[in-house]
Amino acid sequence: MKTSGTKAVIEDMAEGMRGQPGRILLSFISILIGIVSLTVLIAVLSGLRSRADLLVDEFGANTFAITTSTATNGDSSKGRLTQKIFELIAENLPNCRVAGVTGYNVDILESDDPLHLIACDPVLPDIRDWKIVEGRFFDERDSRQLERYAVLTLSLSRIRDWRVGETIMLNGAPFTVIGTMTTGSGGIESESGASSLTIGPETAFIPRSLPTYWVPNVPSEDRIDTIFVRIPAGGRSDEYVARTERILHAPEFAEIKPGWITPETLLERIRQLQRTIRLTLGSVAALCLILGCTALTSLMILNVRDRIKEIGLRRSLGATKRDVALLFVMEGGIITTAAGVVGVLLTTILLWLARSRFPIAPKFSTASLLLPILTAIILGALASLWPAIEAAKIAPSEALRND
Amino acid sequence: MTGTPSILQMSGVRKGFDTPHGPVHILHDVNAEIAPGDFVILTGPSGSGKTTFLNLAALLSLPTAGTVLFDGMKTSDLSETDLSGIRKRAVGIVFQNFHMLPHRTAEQNVFFRFRYVDVPVAEAREASREALRTVGLDYAATRKARLLSGGEMQRVGIARAIALRPRLLLADEPTGNLDFESAQSIMQCFRRLNHSGITILLATHNESLVQHGTRHLICRKGSIEEGAIHASRSRE
Ligand SMILES: Nc1ncnc2c1ncn2[C@@H]1O[C@H](COP(=O)(O)OP(=O)(O)OP(=O)(O)O)[C@@H](O)[C@H]1O
Ligand SMILES: [Mg+2]
């Protein structure tokens, strides 16, 4: 152990700490509040980010969808997406997979509540990355042969106790259950408000090619609610969206007001939320940190002034200007580092305790814990840099003078 | 000039300060030399520039004009690091106004001499205790500096200055706060240190201390003159 070692440095720190306890506390607390806000900000934002990732994941990063405003409102036959449009799109985007989706509510024997039924093309699960749990999804052949097959979401099959191989009655028409699958967590609905994309947890799927005679009150109709397009990997969705837009530009489709749903539009709400939070919490954090730094700088100026003789003594004992500057930078750094560590710990504990109250859970990672501490260390060093440099500049003979 | 290389040599040294009322000139045309083994007593009235002279010798300030040679090196040519290096090892200073760290004990204050010097802690601790013994203050080693009397603080200051056995020991009014008896014993202490090979430059306005030194310099009207040694003791 050397005389200029760590212990000496710690003793030096203690020398500075006893001077201005009130001011030290003030800087400490404002930095602490700033760090707490910063940590919350980072945790909430990263919670939002991972929710956004999940959302895109669930929707499909290489996927976009076309809907129309009248899609769910059955009475107008104009302005709807139709089989013709579907075929045009599929023809013009040969390297994409395209699926049409039409939703119905149908009566079932076992319950008074109607069941959500989706008529779709066989490629839909591929496009949406849904996973078959048991059995299989209907294929092109089934679709062509108008097989009355149904695939159920896992929870529907559990709730109704409908098994693969069983025959179920939908609006009085018999369908054979050939598979069950999972369809994501339903996050899209809650975040994006794009209800036409929503696949509820309890849904049955049948081939879209089937005639719709079994739908109550709706005669055979040509209606598609949503068309999903999965572009090839590496393709740019905006290009494909533009190509599809051109197809719909034809005069015969003038009535159609298509709505475009891309990962971008899906994230719009989350982005807004992110912006709002960044702005509010961010300014609280910034203000507190600025206040803390100002308090720290003034604390350090007083500290230097109080200890001029000590500075002279140190210089006479061989301390360089650098040693003197470092002394004060480290003292400032210690205060903010302590505030940083306490702030991060406090926030982690508080957020963990309150985690169930957040609609979107805040998320912690090593980076989100280290970043505020690092910020605190750097701010502390910066805030005390100027007083420290001033301290280093004092000529030793001046510092030692007797006045 | 003697045959032995001098520790400190000043020629044509001037030192002034900028004050709000314009520049003041404290030392002009100072020529002085201190050889290894000297025990120089520097006298002069208050305000004559003794401390200013000591600061130049301690490399705590640089001359406005002229040259100060420390061990043959021109101080104004040395880098900040070189100056610190010399202050760290070669120079010990007893301050006119003590400059203690009030919250640390006497021994810790002496130990602080080693703060910027890389020596093993155990060694530094032993040297600090030894230095306190030398000034007869071992009884107060664990007392906080702010609780010491002026004379005791002065002796802690001396212990701190000698703990590292400097080549040049500078003492600014080291007996100023002491009664006659204590002053005598401190001067004896300085004489012993001088005998053990430490070169000493001691500033005081007390003419009666001159007898303890081997040389007498007088600070007067901004220059330094060689004075006579009246008493029994001279360079042997
Ligand atoms: N940094 C400075 N700026 C302005 N004037 C200074 C400065 N340092 C010293 N002086 C002036 O120089 C003169 C000599 O000061 P110095 O401290 O060297 O005297 P001294 O001989 O040590 O006096 P004393 O016996 O009272 O300690 C004084 O008039 C003092 O006011
Ligand atoms: Mg003086």
XYZ file of C-alpha atoms in Angstrom, chain A residues 1-5 7-9 11-12 15 18 309-310 312-321 323 395-402, chain B residues 17 55 60-61 80-81 84 87-88 93 95 97 99-104 108 111-121 124-125 160:
66
model
C 0.000 0.000 0.000
C 1.383 3.380 -1.027
C 0.840 6.728 0.621
C -0.689 8.123 -2.561
C -3.098 5.198 -2.888
C -7.035 5.275 1.078
C -5.463 8.704 0.724
C -7.944 9.558 -2.010
C -9.511 10.601 3.086
C -9.301 13.553 0.716
C -12.052 16.377 3.781
C -17.584 18.091 5.855
C -4.983 27.184 2.003
C -5.323 23.436 1.749
C -1.606 25.719 -1.306
C -0.445 23.130 1.184
C -1.024 20.336 -1.293
C 0.868 22.180 -3.992
C 3.774 22.792 -1.614
C 3.847 19.067 -0.879
C 4.219 18.223 -4.535
C 0.659 18.119 -5.892
C 0.502 19.135 -9.544
C -2.252 21.312 -11.004
C -3.786 16.540 -8.829
C -0.643 29.973 -7.801
C 0.655 28.043 -4.776
C 2.307 31.078 -3.193
C -0.974 32.996 -3.475
C -2.947 30.123 -1.999
C -0.646 29.992 1.003
C -0.819 33.709 1.753
C -1.956 34.776 5.117
C 3.119 41.582 -7.849
C 8.565 31.176 -1.892
C 6.253 28.027 -5.061
C 6.668 31.060 -7.282
C 5.066 22.170 -13.909
C 5.770 18.477 -13.330
C 6.176 19.582 -8.402
C 8.728 20.261 -4.108
C 7.657 16.702 -3.505
C 8.586 23.980 4.328
C 4.865 27.767 7.224
C 0.857 30.185 9.666
C -1.396 25.264 7.424
C -2.698 22.253 9.295
C -5.587 20.041 8.217
C -7.648 20.834 11.314
C -9.718 17.644 11.376
C -6.771 15.299 11.205
C -1.979 12.352 10.232
C 1.806 11.720 7.412
C 0.138 14.034 4.883
C 3.678 14.987 3.826
C 3.672 11.720 1.887
C 0.319 12.299 0.132
C 1.870 12.884 -3.266
C 4.944 10.748 -2.731
C 4.892 7.074 -3.559
C 6.278 5.387 -0.474
C 4.941 2.377 1.390
C 2.462 3.390 4.069
C 5.779 6.763 5.894
C 4.049 6.104 9.182
C 5.867 17.523 8.588
